[in-house]
Coordinates of C-alpha atoms in Angstrom, one line a residue:
M1 CA -19.0 11.7 -0.1
R2 CA -19.7 14.4 -2.8
K3 CA -18.4 17.8 -2.2
D4 CA -21.6 19.5 -3.5
V5 CA -25.1 18.5 -4.6
R6 CA -26.9 19.8 -7.8
I7 CA -30.7 19.4 -7.9
L8 CA -32.7 20.0 -11.0
L9 CA -36.6 20.4 -10.9
V10 CA -38.5 19.6 -14.3
G11 CA -42.1 18.9 -14.9
E12 CA -45.0 20.2 -16.8
P13 CA -45.6 24.0 -17.1
K14 CA -47.9 25.4 -14.2
V15 CA -47.0 22.5 -11.7
G16 CA -45.2 24.8 -9.2
K17 CA -41.7 24.3 -9.9
T18 CA -40.4 27.9 -9.4
S19 CA -43.0 28.5 -6.7
L20 CA -41.3 25.5 -4.6
I21 CA -37.8 27.0 -4.9
M22 CA -39.0 30.5 -3.9
S23 CA -41.0 29.2 -1.1
L24 CA -37.8 27.4 0.2
V25 CA -35.7 30.4 -0.1
S26 CA -38.2 33.2 1.4
E27 CA -40.1 30.6 3.5
E28 CA -43.3 32.2 2.3
F29 CA -45.2 32.0 -0.8
P30 CA -44.4 34.5 -3.5
D31 CA -47.1 36.9 -4.6
E32 CA -45.5 37.1 -8.1
V33 CA -43.7 34.0 -9.7
P34 CA -41.5 34.5 -12.4
L35 CA -41.2 32.1 -15.5
R36 CA -38.0 30.5 -14.2
A37 CA -36.1 31.0 -10.8
E38 CA -32.4 31.8 -11.0
E39 CA -30.2 29.1 -9.7
I40 CA -29.5 29.2 -6.1
T41 CA -26.9 27.9 -3.9
I42 CA -27.5 26.7 -0.3
P43 CA -24.4 26.9 1.9
A44 CA -23.2 23.9 3.5
D45 CA -23.4 25.1 7.1
V46 CA -27.5 25.2 6.7
T47 CA -27.8 21.7 5.2
P48 CA -28.4 18.7 7.2
E49 CA -25.4 17.0 5.6
R50 CA -23.1 19.9 5.5
V51 CA -22.7 19.9 1.8
P52 CA -23.2 22.8 -0.5
T53 CA -26.4 22.4 -2.6
H54 CA -27.3 23.8 -6.0
I55 CA -30.7 23.9 -6.9
V56 CA -31.7 24.4 -10.6
D57 CA -35.0 25.4 -12.3
Y58 CA -36.2 24.7 -15.8
S59 CA -38.9 26.7 -17.8
E60 CA -40.2 25.1 -21.3
A61 CA -40.9 28.9 -22.0
E62 CA -37.3 30.3 -21.5
Q63 CA -35.1 27.4 -22.3
S64 CA -34.5 25.1 -25.1
D65 CA -34.4 21.4 -25.5
E66 CA -30.7 21.5 -25.8
Q67 CA -30.4 23.6 -22.7
L68 CA -32.6 21.0 -21.0
Y69 CA -30.2 18.2 -21.9
Q70 CA -27.2 20.1 -20.7
E71 CA -28.9 20.6 -17.3
I72 CA -29.9 16.7 -17.1
A73 CA -26.4 15.7 -17.9
K74 CA -25.1 17.9 -14.9
A75 CA -27.7 17.1 -12.5
N76 CA -26.8 14.8 -9.4
V77 CA -30.6 14.4 -8.8
I78 CA -33.8 15.3 -10.6
C79 CA -37.0 16.1 -9.1
I80 CA -40.1 15.4 -11.4
V81 CA -42.7 17.9 -10.1
Y82 CA -46.4 17.2 -10.9
S83 CA -49.7 18.6 -9.7
V84 CA -51.6 16.5 -7.5
N85 CA -55.0 17.8 -8.9
N86 CA -54.0 17.4 -12.5
K87 CA -54.0 13.9 -14.0
K88 CA -52.4 14.9 -17.2
S89 CA -49.2 16.1 -15.3
I90 CA -49.0 12.7 -13.6
E91 CA -49.5 10.6 -16.8
K92 CA -46.5 12.9 -18.5
V93 CA -44.1 11.7 -15.6
T94 CA -44.1 8.2 -17.2
S95 CA -44.9 9.0 -20.8
H96 CA -42.4 12.1 -21.4
W97 CA -40.2 12.9 -18.3
I98 CA -38.6 9.5 -17.2
P99 CA -38.0 8.3 -20.7
L100 CA -36.5 11.6 -21.6
I101 CA -34.1 11.5 -18.6
N102 CA -33.1 7.8 -19.2
D103 CA -32.4 8.6 -22.9
R104 CA -29.9 11.4 -21.9
T105 CA -28.1 9.4 -19.2
D106 CA -25.8 6.6 -19.0
K107 CA -27.5 3.1 -18.2
D108 CA -24.9 2.2 -15.6
S109 CA -24.9 5.6 -13.8
R110 CA -28.4 6.8 -13.8
V111 CA -29.3 9.8 -11.9
P112 CA -31.8 9.3 -8.9
L113 CA -35.4 10.5 -9.2
I114 CA -37.5 12.3 -6.8
L115 CA -41.5 12.4 -7.6
V116 CA -42.8 15.4 -6.2
G117 CA -46.5 16.1 -5.7
N118 CA -47.2 19.9 -5.4
K119 CA -50.4 21.8 -4.6
S120 CA -51.4 19.1 -2.0
D121 CA -53.3 22.2 -0.4
L122 CA -56.0 22.0 -3.0
V123 CA -56.9 18.3 -2.7
E124 CA -58.1 16.3 0.4
H125 CA -57.0 13.0 -1.1
S126 CA -53.4 11.7 -1.6
S127 CA -51.9 10.8 -5.1
M128 CA -49.9 7.9 -3.5
E129 CA -52.2 5.2 -4.9
T130 CA -51.4 6.4 -8.4
I131 CA -47.7 6.9 -7.7
L132 CA -46.7 3.7 -6.1
P133 CA -47.1 1.5 -9.0
I134 CA -44.9 4.0 -10.9
M135 CA -42.2 3.8 -8.1
N136 CA -42.4 0.1 -8.3
Q137 CA -42.0 0.1 -12.1
Y138 CA -38.7 2.4 -12.1
Q139 CA -35.8 1.6 -9.9
D140 CA -34.3 4.9 -10.3
I141 CA -37.1 6.6 -8.5
E142 CA -35.8 7.1 -4.9
T143 CA -39.0 8.4 -3.1
C144 CA -42.1 10.4 -3.6
V145 CA -42.9 13.5 -1.5
E146 CA -46.2 15.3 -1.5
C147 CA -46.1 19.1 -0.7
S148 CA -47.6 22.5 -1.1
A149 CA -45.5 25.6 -1.9
K150 CA -48.5 27.7 -0.8
N151 CA -48.5 26.6 2.8
L152 CA -44.9 25.4 2.9
K153 CA -45.8 21.9 3.5
N154 CA -42.8 19.4 3.2
I155 CA -40.7 22.0 1.4
S156 CA -37.5 21.5 3.5
E157 CA -38.0 17.8 3.4
L158 CA -38.3 17.7 -0.5
F159 CA -35.0 19.2 -0.7
Y160 CA -33.5 17.2 2.1
Y161 CA -34.7 14.1 0.4
A162 CA -33.3 15.1 -2.8
Q163 CA -29.9 15.8 -1.1
K164 CA -30.1 12.4 0.6
A165 CA -30.9 10.6 -2.8
V166 CA -27.3 11.9 -3.9
L167 CA -25.2 11.5 -0.8
H168 CA -26.9 8.2 0.4
P169 CA -28.5 6.7 -2.6
T170 CA -30.4 3.5 -2.3
G171 CA -29.5 2.2 -6.0
P172 CA -25.8 0.5 -5.0
L173 CA -27.2 -0.9 -1.8
Y174 CA -30.4 -2.4 -2.3
C175 CA -32.7 -4.1 -4.8
P176 CA -36.5 -3.2 -4.1
E177 CA -37.8 -5.9 -6.3
E178 CA -36.0 -8.6 -4.5
K179 CA -36.4 -6.9 -1.2
E180 CA -32.4 -7.6 -0.3
L181 CA -29.1 -6.3 -0.4
K182 CA -27.1 -6.1 -3.8
P183 CA -24.1 -8.5 -4.1
S184 CA -21.6 -5.5 -4.0
C185 CA -23.2 -4.1 -0.8
I186 CA -23.1 -7.7 0.9
K187 CA -19.5 -8.2 -0.2
A188 CA -18.5 -4.7 1.4
L189 CA -20.3 -5.3 4.5
T190 CA -18.9 -8.9 4.8
R191 CA -15.3 -7.5 4.9
I192 CA -16.4 -4.6 7.3
F193 CA -17.8 -7.6 9.5
K194 CA -14.5 -9.6 9.1
V195 CA -12.5 -6.5 9.8
S196 CA -14.4 -5.7 12.9
D197 CA -14.3 -9.3 14.3
L198 CA -11.1 -8.7 16.0
D199 CA -10.7 -12.4 17.5
N200 CA -12.1 -13.9 14.3
D201 CA -14.5 -16.1 16.0
G202 CA -17.4 -15.3 13.7
I203 CA -19.5 -13.3 15.7
L204 CA -19.3 -9.6 17.0
N205 CA -19.6 -9.6 20.9
D206 CA -20.3 -6.6 23.0
N207 CA -17.0 -5.2 22.9
E208 CA -16.4 -5.4 19.0
L209 CA -20.0 -3.9 18.6
N210 CA -19.0 -1.2 20.7
F211 CA -15.7 -0.3 19.1
F212 CA -17.5 -0.6 15.7
Q213 CA -20.2 1.8 17.0
R214 CA -17.6 4.2 18.2
T215 CA -15.5 4.0 15.1
C216 CA -18.4 4.8 12.8
F217 CA -20.6 7.1 14.9
N218 CA -18.2 8.6 17.6
T219 CA -20.5 7.1 20.2
P220 CA -20.8 3.7 22.2
L221 CA -23.9 1.9 22.7
A222 CA -25.5 1.5 26.1
P223 CA -25.7 -1.9 27.5
Q224 CA -29.7 -1.8 27.0
A225 CA -29.4 -0.4 23.5
L226 CA -27.0 -3.4 22.7
E227 CA -29.7 -5.8 23.8
D228 CA -32.5 -4.1 22.0
V229 CA -30.5 -4.2 18.7
K230 CA -29.8 -8.1 19.4
N231 CA -33.5 -8.7 20.2
V232 CA -34.6 -7.2 17.0
V233 CA -32.5 -9.6 15.2
R234 CA -33.6 -12.4 17.3
R235 CA -37.2 -11.8 16.6
N236 CA -36.6 -11.9 12.8
M237 CA -34.2 -14.6 12.3
T238 CA -32.7 -17.9 14.0
D239 CA -29.1 -17.5 13.1
G240 CA -28.6 -13.9 13.6
V241 CA -27.3 -13.9 17.1
T242 CA -24.9 -16.8 18.5
D243 CA -23.4 -16.9 22.0
N244 CA -25.1 -13.4 22.7
G245 CA -22.8 -12.1 19.6
L246 CA -24.1 -10.8 16.4
T247 CA -23.3 -13.1 13.3
L248 CA -22.6 -12.2 9.8
E249 CA -26.3 -12.9 8.8
G250 CA -27.6 -10.7 11.6
F251 CA -25.1 -7.9 10.8
L252 CA -26.5 -7.9 7.2
F253 CA -30.1 -8.4 8.2
L254 CA -29.6 -5.0 10.3
H255 CA -28.5 -3.0 7.4
T256 CA -31.3 -4.3 5.4
L257 CA -33.6 -3.2 7.8
F258 CA -32.1 0.0 8.1
I259 CA -32.5 0.7 4.3
Q260 CA -36.0 -0.7 4.3
R261 CA -36.8 1.8 6.9
G262 CA -35.2 4.7 4.9
R263 CA -32.3 5.3 7.1
H264 CA -29.7 4.7 4.0
E265 CA -27.3 7.1 5.9
T266 CA -26.6 4.5 8.6
T267 CA -25.3 2.0 6.2
W268 CA -23.5 4.7 4.0
T269 CA -21.7 6.1 7.2
V270 CA -20.6 2.7 7.7
L271 CA -19.4 2.0 4.4
R272 CA -17.6 5.5 4.1
R273 CA -15.8 5.1 7.4
F274 CA -14.4 1.7 6.0
G275 CA -13.0 3.5 2.8
Y276 CA -16.0 2.9 0.3
D277 CA -17.1 5.3 -2.4
D278 CA -20.5 5.8 -4.1
D279 CA -19.6 2.7 -6.2
L280 CA -18.8 0.4 -3.3
E281 CA -15.3 0.4 -4.4
L282 CA -12.3 1.3 -1.9
T283 CA -11.3 4.9 -2.8
Q284 CA -7.6 5.6 -4.0
E285 CA -7.3 8.1 -1.0
Y286 CA -7.9 5.4 1.4
L287 CA -5.8 2.7 -0.2
F288 CA -3.1 4.9 -1.2
P289 CA -2.5 7.9 1.1
M290 CA 0.2 10.3 0.5
I291 CA 3.7 9.5 1.8
K292 CA 7.0 11.4 0.8
I293 CA 9.9 9.5 0.4
P294 CA 13.0 11.6 -0.3
P295 CA 16.0 10.1 -2.5
D296 CA 18.3 7.6 -0.9
C297 CA 16.0 6.9 1.9
T298 CA 14.1 3.5 2.5
T299 CA 10.8 2.5 4.1
E300 CA 10.1 0.2 7.0
L301 CA 7.0 -0.9 9.2
N302 CA 7.0 0.7 12.7
H303 CA 6.4 -1.0 15.9
N304 CA 2.8 -0.4 15.8
A305 CA 2.4 -1.6 12.2
Y306 CA 4.4 -5.0 13.6
L307 CA 1.9 -5.2 16.5
F308 CA -1.1 -5.0 14.3
L309 CA 0.4 -7.6 11.9
Q310 CA 1.2 -9.9 14.7
S311 CA -2.5 -9.4 15.9
V312 CA -3.9 -10.3 12.5
F313 CA -1.5 -13.4 12.4
D314 CA -2.8 -14.6 15.8
K315 CA -6.4 -14.2 15.0
H316 CA -6.0 -16.3 12.0
D317 CA -3.5 -19.0 13.4
K318 CA -6.3 -21.1 14.7
D319 CA -4.3 -24.2 15.8
R320 CA -1.6 -22.1 17.4
D321 CA 1.3 -23.8 15.7
C322 CA 3.0 -20.4 14.8
A323 CA 2.4 -21.1 11.0
L324 CA -0.3 -20.3 8.8
S325 CA -1.8 -23.4 6.8
P326 CA -3.2 -22.9 3.2
D327 CA -6.6 -22.6 4.6
E328 CA -5.5 -20.1 7.2
V329 CA -3.9 -17.9 4.6
K330 CA -7.0 -18.0 2.5
D331 CA -8.9 -16.9 5.4
L332 CA -6.6 -14.2 6.1
F333 CA -6.9 -12.5 2.5
K334 CA -10.7 -12.9 2.5
V335 CA -10.8 -9.2 3.1
F336 CA -8.9 -8.6 -0.2
P337 CA -10.2 -8.4 -3.6
Y338 CA -7.6 -10.8 -4.9
M339 CA -4.9 -13.2 -3.5
P340 CA -1.9 -11.0 -2.9
W341 CA 0.8 -13.7 -2.2
G342 CA 1.7 -16.2 -5.0
P343 CA 3.5 -19.7 -4.4
D344 CA 7.1 -17.8 -4.7
V345 CA 6.4 -16.4 -1.1
K346 CA 7.2 -19.8 0.3
N347 CA 10.8 -19.5 -1.3
T348 CA 11.0 -16.1 -0.2
V349 CA 10.5 -16.3 3.4
C350 CA 11.1 -19.0 6.2
T351 CA 8.4 -21.9 6.3
N352 CA 8.3 -25.1 8.4
D353 CA 8.7 -28.7 7.3
Q354 CA 5.2 -28.6 5.7
G355 CA 6.2 -25.7 3.5
W356 CA 3.6 -23.5 5.5
I357 CA 4.6 -19.8 6.3
T358 CA 6.0 -19.3 9.9
Y359 CA 5.3 -16.3 12.1
Q360 CA 8.8 -15.0 11.4
G361 CA 8.3 -15.8 7.6
Y362 CA 4.9 -13.9 7.7
L363 CA 6.4 -10.6 9.2
S364 CA 9.4 -11.0 6.7
Q365 CA 7.2 -10.9 3.7
W366 CA 5.5 -7.8 5.0
T367 CA 8.8 -6.2 5.7
L368 CA 9.9 -7.2 2.3
T369 CA 6.8 -5.6 0.6
T370 CA 7.3 -2.4 2.6
Y371 CA 10.8 -1.9 1.4
L372 CA 10.4 -2.8 -2.2
D373 CA 7.0 -1.4 -2.9
V374 CA 5.7 0.9 -0.1
Q375 CA 2.4 1.7 -2.0
R376 CA 1.4 -2.1 -2.2
S377 CA 2.2 -2.3 1.4
L378 CA -0.2 0.7 2.2
E379 CA -2.9 -1.1 0.1
Y380 CA -2.6 -4.3 2.0
L381 CA -2.8 -2.6 5.3
G382 CA -6.0 -0.6 3.9
Y383 CA -7.7 -4.0 3.2
L384 CA -6.8 -5.4 6.6
G385 CA -8.2 -2.0 8.2
Y386 CA -5.0 -0.9 9.9
S387 CA -6.1 2.8 10.0
I388 CA -9.5 2.0 11.3
I389 CA -8.3 -0.6 14.2
Y390 CA -5.6 1.5 15.3
E391 CA -7.6 4.6 14.8
Q392 CA -5.1 6.5 12.8
E393 CA -5.8 9.0 9.9
S394 CA -4.5 6.7 7.3
Q395 CA -2.1 3.5 7.0
A396 CA 0.8 5.6 6.3
A397 CA 1.0 6.2 9.9
A398 CA 2.4 2.5 9.9
I399 CA 5.4 3.5 7.8
T400 CA 8.9 4.7 9.0
V401 CA 10.9 6.6 6.3
T402 CA 14.6 6.2 7.1
R403 CA 17.1 8.9 7.1
N404 CA 19.2 9.6 4.1
K405 CA 22.0 6.8 3.8
R406 CA 24.6 9.5 3.5
I407 CA 23.7 10.8 7.0
D408 CA 24.2 7.4 8.5
L409 CA 27.8 7.1 7.0
Q410 CA 28.9 10.5 8.3
K411 CA 27.4 9.7 11.8
K412 CA 28.7 5.9 11.6
Q413 CA 25.6 4.5 13.0
T414 CA 22.0 3.9 11.7
Q415 CA 18.6 3.4 13.1
R416 CA 17.4 1.2 10.0
S417 CA 16.4 -2.1 10.6
V418 CA 16.4 -3.7 7.0
F419 CA 19.5 -4.0 5.1
R420 CA 19.7 -5.1 1.2
C421 CA 22.4 -7.3 -0.1
N422 CA 22.6 -7.8 -3.9
V423 CA 23.7 -11.3 -4.7
L424 CA 25.9 -11.1 -8.1
G425 CA 27.7 -14.2 -9.8
A426 CA 27.9 -16.1 -13.2
Q427 CA 25.2 -18.3 -14.1
G428 CA 25.2 -21.7 -12.2
S429 CA 27.6 -20.0 -9.5
G430 CA 25.2 -21.0 -6.6
K431 CA 23.1 -17.7 -6.0
S432 CA 20.0 -19.3 -5.8
G433 CA 21.2 -21.9 -3.4
F434 CA 22.8 -19.1 -1.3
L435 CA 19.4 -17.2 -0.9
Q436 CA 17.6 -20.4 0.0
A437 CA 20.2 -21.5 2.5
F438 CA 19.4 -18.1 4.3
L439 CA 15.9 -19.8 4.8
G440 CA 17.4 -22.9 6.3
K441 CA 17.1 -25.1 3.3
N442 CA 19.8 -27.4 2.4
L443 CA 20.5 -28.6 -1.2
Q444 CA 18.2 -31.6 -0.8
R445 CA 15.1 -29.5 0.1
Q446 CA 16.2 -26.8 -2.7
R447 CA 15.9 -29.6 -5.4
R448 CA 12.2 -29.8 -4.6
I449 CA 11.3 -26.5 -5.5
R450 CA 9.7 -26.1 -8.6
E451 CA 11.2 -23.9 -11.5
D452 CA 8.0 -21.6 -11.6
H453 CA 7.8 -21.1 -7.8
K454 CA 11.4 -19.7 -7.5
S455 CA 12.0 -16.3 -6.3
F456 CA 14.7 -13.8 -6.7
Y457 CA 14.3 -12.7 -3.1
A458 CA 15.2 -14.3 0.2
I459 CA 14.6 -12.2 3.5
S460 CA 14.9 -13.4 7.2
T461 CA 16.3 -12.0 10.5
T462 CA 19.7 -11.9 11.8
Y463 CA 21.2 -10.9 15.0
V464 CA 24.0 -8.1 15.1
Y465 CA 25.4 -7.4 18.6
G466 CA 22.0 -8.6 20.1
Q467 CA 19.9 -6.3 17.8
E468 CA 17.3 -8.2 15.5
K469 CA 17.8 -7.0 11.9
Y470 CA 16.3 -7.8 8.4
L471 CA 18.7 -8.9 5.6
L472 CA 17.1 -8.8 2.4
L473 CA 18.9 -11.0 -0.4
H474 CA 18.3 -10.1 -4.0
E475 CA 19.8 -12.4 -6.7
V476 CA 20.9 -10.2 -9.6
L477 CA 20.6 -11.5 -13.1
P478 CA 24.0 -12.2 -14.6
D479 CA 24.0 -9.6 -17.4
F480 CA 27.4 -8.0 -17.0
D481 CA 26.6 -5.2 -19.8
F482 CA 23.1 -4.2 -18.4
L483 CA 23.2 -3.7 -14.6
S484 CA 21.0 -1.0 -13.6
E485 CA 21.0 1.3 -10.7
A486 CA 18.5 -0.9 -8.8
D487 CA 20.9 -3.8 -9.3
L488 CA 23.9 -1.8 -7.5
A489 CA 21.8 0.3 -5.3
C490 CA 22.3 -1.8 -2.0
D491 CA 23.9 -1.9 1.5
V492 CA 26.4 -4.6 0.8
V493 CA 27.4 -6.6 -2.3
C494 CA 27.8 -10.6 -2.2
L495 CA 30.1 -11.7 -5.3
I496 CA 29.5 -15.5 -5.5
Y497 CA 31.9 -17.9 -7.8
D498 CA 31.8 -21.6 -8.1
I499 CA 35.2 -23.1 -6.9
N500 CA 34.5 -26.1 -9.1
N501 CA 34.0 -24.0 -12.2
P502 CA 37.3 -22.7 -13.8
R503 CA 35.4 -19.6 -15.5
S504 CA 33.2 -18.5 -12.6
F505 CA 35.5 -16.4 -10.8
E506 CA 36.2 -14.0 -13.9
Y507 CA 32.7 -12.7 -14.0
C508 CA 32.9 -11.5 -10.3
A509 CA 36.4 -9.8 -10.7
K510 CA 35.0 -8.1 -13.9
V511 CA 31.9 -7.0 -12.2
Y512 CA 33.8 -5.8 -9.1
K513 CA 36.5 -3.7 -11.1
Q514 CA 33.8 -2.4 -13.4
Y515 CA 31.3 -1.3 -10.7
F516 CA 32.5 -1.5 -7.1
I517 CA 36.2 -0.7 -7.1
D518 CA 35.6 2.7 -6.3
S519 CA 32.4 2.3 -4.5
K520 CA 31.6 2.8 -0.6
T521 CA 29.6 -0.2 -0.6
P522 CA 31.2 -3.1 1.3
C523 CA 31.8 -6.2 -0.8
V524 CA 32.2 -9.8 0.2
M525 CA 33.6 -12.8 -2.1
I526 CA 31.8 -16.1 -1.5
A527 CA 33.7 -19.3 -2.5
A528 CA 30.4 -21.3 -3.3
K529 CA 30.1 -25.2 -3.4
S530 CA 33.0 -25.6 -1.0
D531 CA 32.3 -29.1 -0.7
L532 CA 33.6 -29.9 -4.2
H533 CA 36.9 -29.9 -5.4
E534 CA 38.6 -26.5 -6.1
V535 CA 40.0 -25.9 -9.5
R536 CA 42.2 -23.5 -10.9
Q537 CA 40.3 -20.2 -12.1
H538 CA 41.0 -18.9 -15.6
Y539 CA 41.9 -15.4 -14.4
S540 CA 45.5 -13.7 -14.1
L541 CA 45.1 -13.6 -10.2
S542 CA 43.8 -16.4 -7.8
S543 CA 40.8 -15.1 -5.8
H544 CA 42.9 -14.9 -2.7
E545 CA 45.4 -13.0 -4.6
F546 CA 42.5 -10.6 -6.3
C547 CA 41.2 -10.0 -2.7
R548 CA 44.4 -9.1 -1.1
K549 CA 45.1 -6.9 -4.0
H550 CA 42.0 -4.8 -3.7
K551 CA 41.7 -5.1 0.1
L552 CA 39.0 -7.3 0.3
H553 CA 38.2 -9.8 3.0
P554 CA 39.5 -13.4 1.7
P555 CA 36.9 -15.6 0.0
Q556 CA 34.4 -17.1 2.3
P557 CA 33.6 -20.8 1.8
F558 CA 30.1 -21.7 1.6
T559 CA 28.2 -24.9 0.8
C560 CA 24.5 -25.8 1.4
N561 CA 25.2 -29.6 0.4
S562 CA 24.9 -30.5 4.1
T563 CA 22.2 -32.8 6.0
E564 CA 21.4 -30.1 8.6
A565 CA 20.3 -26.7 7.7
P566 CA 23.0 -24.4 6.6
G567 CA 24.6 -22.0 9.1
K568 CA 24.1 -18.3 9.3
D569 CA 27.3 -17.0 10.3
I570 CA 27.9 -15.8 6.8
Y571 CA 24.7 -13.8 6.7
T572 CA 25.4 -12.3 10.1
R573 CA 28.7 -11.2 8.7
L574 CA 26.8 -9.4 5.8
T575 CA 24.3 -7.7 7.9
T576 CA 27.1 -6.4 10.1
M577 CA 29.0 -5.2 7.0
A578 CA 25.7 -3.4 5.8
M579 CA 25.2 -1.9 9.2
Y580 CA 28.8 -0.5 9.8
P581 CA 30.3 0.1 6.2
S582 CA 32.6 2.7 7.5
S583 CA 34.5 0.0 9.5
Q584 CA 35.7 -1.9 6.5
P585 CA 38.8 -1.4 5.0
S586 CA 38.9 1.7 2.9
R587 CA 39.9 0.7 -0.7
S588 CA 40.6 4.4 -1.8
L589 CA 42.9 4.8 1.3
Y590 CA 44.5 1.6 0.7
S591 CA 45.4 2.5 -3.0
L592 CA 46.8 5.9 -2.0
T593 CA 49.1 4.3 0.7
Q594 CA 50.2 1.7 -1.8
R595 CA 51.2 4.6 -4.3
S596 CA 52.9 6.2 -1.5
L597 CA 55.1 3.1 -0.6
T598 CA 55.8 2.7 -4.3
M599 CA 57.1 6.4 -4.5
L600 CA 59.2 5.8 -1.5
R601 CA 60.9 2.7 -3.0
Q602 CA 61.6 4.4 -6.2
L603 CA 63.2 7.3 -4.1
T604 CA 65.3 5.0 -2.0
H605 CA 66.2 3.0 -5.1
G606 CA 67.2 6.2 -6.9
L607 CA 69.2 7.3 -4.0
L608 CA 71.2 4.1 -3.9
A609 CA 71.9 4.1 -7.5
R610 CA 73.2 7.6 -7.3
R611 CA 75.6 6.7 -4.5
H612 CA 76.8 3.9 -6.6
M613 CA 77.4 6.3 -9.4
A614 CA 79.2 8.5 -7.0
Q615 CA 81.8 5.9 -6.1
A616 CA 82.8 5.8 -9.7
D617 CA 83.1 9.4 -10.2
L618 CA 84.2 11.1 -7.1
K619 CA 85.4 14.0 -8.9
N620 CA 81.8 15.7 -9.5
S621 CA 81.3 16.4 -5.7
T622 CA 79.0 19.2 -6.6
F623 CA 76.4 16.9 -8.4
W624 CA 76.7 14.5 -5.6
L625 CA 76.0 16.8 -3.0
R626 CA 72.9 18.3 -4.7
A627 CA 71.7 14.7 -5.7
S628 CA 72.2 13.4 -2.1
V629 CA 70.4 16.2 -0.3
G630 CA 67.5 16.3 -2.8
A631 CA 66.8 12.4 -2.6
T632 CA 67.1 12.5 1.3
V633 CA 64.4 15.3 1.4
F634 CA 62.1 13.3 -1.1
A635 CA 62.6 10.1 1.1
V636 CA 61.8 12.0 4.4
L637 CA 58.5 13.6 2.9
G638 CA 57.6 10.4 1.4
F639 CA 57.7 8.7 4.7
A640 CA 56.0 11.3 6.4
M641 CA 53.1 11.1 4.1
Y642 CA 53.0 7.4 4.6
R643 CA 52.8 7.8 8.3
A644 CA 50.0 10.4 8.1
L645 CA 48.0 8.2 5.9
L646 CA 48.4 5.3 8.2
K647 CA 47.3 7.5 11.0
Q648 CA 44.2 8.6 9.4
R649 CA 43.3 4.9 8.3

C-alpha cells in the first residue's frame, strides 16, 4: 500500500473547491474564503486507512497552466468539483477537465477521478441522473459524491472516497462495462485460492476458510457467518459450493460481489496479504526478503521449510506413489508465473523407473536451489505461500545460514547438512557417468539421456555415522587454465581419470599440483571405467606412486557399467571426508616430516663419511673430535624434531 496519498481538487471558478477544504479542516463553513487554500496534510492517525493525506487546491486566478500540469502529474487522485446548480460547470467536466487530465497522464497509469457535486444545499433534486452517463462513459471515474461545504454534508466521505480510490482502486480489479473481474485479478485470486486449498481438493472447506479469514483479517468467521457466506453463493450460482466447500468459481464470485457493492478494500486486503502490489504483481519485498550471508557461509533449508515442502509434495502426489508425474508437477507449479524446473532436473536428482521425480529427488532439488541460489529459493517459496501458511514474517525464516567454515575446521565438527564435491577430470574421463551413478543410473540408463537434458550437478542423500546428509556433486569443465574460485570452492575434491586412456591421469596430476597441493580441501583420486583394461599412464609417476608421494588415499576403482544400480560406498566416503576434513592426512605435515627424515639421513651419511676419513688420517685427532661431536648433536636434534612432528601428527 502507498505510504501517502495526494489529492488534487480542480474545477471551474466559484464551484466551492476551497470551501470544501476549509470546511473539512475547521469543521465549519468559513465566513471568508480565499482564492486558494494552502496545501494541508492530514496525519495518518486521523485517517481511516492510517495513511498521511495531502490535499491540494487549484485556483485559475492564482496559478498558471504549467503549475496545473505539474500538480496533475504529482496527484494520486483528482477530484473534479462542479456545482449541482450550475449546468455549465457540469458540462465542463466532460468538455474540458477530463480531456485535459487524460492528455497530461500516461494511458497505462491513469489517475483515478472522483466527481464532486458541491452546493447540494441549494437544490432539492439530485444531479445523479446527469452524472451517471458520464461515469459509464469514462472508466477512470471511481465514484461520484454530492456534498455541501455549507452544511458539512458528506465532506469527510468525499475525502475518504478519494483516499480509498488511491489505496483500493477499482481499475486493476474490475471491468464495469463487462461487469466482471479483470484477467490479472482472476489470475492473482486463483493463485490465492490454490495456496489456501491446503489439501488440493479444489474446494475451501470450513477449516481452510477460517484459516484464510484469520490470515487476511486477523479474525475467524463464526459457524453461522460461514454458512451465510456459502448461502449467498448458492443463491447466485450453481457451481459455487460443492460438498459444503467453496469452489474457485464461488471464491471469485464473492470478490466480484464485494467490488460491485463498493467494498474494494476487502479484495485489496486479501491481495496485499498475499504479496501483491497495486499492479497485481508480487512485490520484490515479498519475493526477495533481506537475508545476510557472510563470506564462507552456505545456505540450507531448515526443519520447518522441509516440513512445508513435504506438505506441498503430499497435496500434489494424488496417486500416493511417492513420485510426481508430469501432470502433478504441472499442477504444483500452477501458482508460479513460469515453470521453474527444466528437463535437466530429472538428471540432477533421483527419479523412478518412469523418469518421474521421487520424493527424495524433490527435496534434493529444493536443497540444491537453496545452496546455489538462495534468492531463487526465496522466490519459489514466496510463490508457494510459505510465509503465509507458516505465519512467518517472510520466507527468509525458512533459511539457515551456516557458520563460517573456518570455525568448523577449528572445532573439528559441523552442523551443516549439505556438502559440495567438485568433480574434475579430462574430457571423456567419466565425470558425467560418476554424477549419474550417484543417482542410481547405470551406464545403460545413462545412454538414454539426451544431450540437451544433461546436468552438471547431481545431488542426493548419503548416511554418515547414521546421519542423513546431502552430497552435491558438481562437474567442472576441463579447462585447466581457467579454473575460477567457484570451481575450487568446495568441501571435497574428486579427481577422475580414465584407466583405459594413457593421457587421462596427467590432467588430474597437473590440477592437483597447481591448485590443491597446499590446500586444506580433501582430495580423492578416482580410477574410472575400472571394468576396462588398465593401461600405463603417460606420466612420470603411476597413479599409485603419485598418491603415495602426496599422501593421498590410493586411487579408488569405479565403474557404472553394471547391470544393477551402481554402489554408493564411494559417495559416502566423499561425504565423510567433507564432514571431517581435519581427520585426513596432513599433506603439509607429511612434507615437513619427509624433509626432516631427509635431513637426518644426510646428517647420518655425513657422520659415516667423516668416520671413514678419520680411519685414513688418525693424526688429525682435533678435527675428528669436533666433527664427531657436531654430527652427533645434529643427529640427535634431527631425531628429536622427527619424533615431535610425529607426535603432533
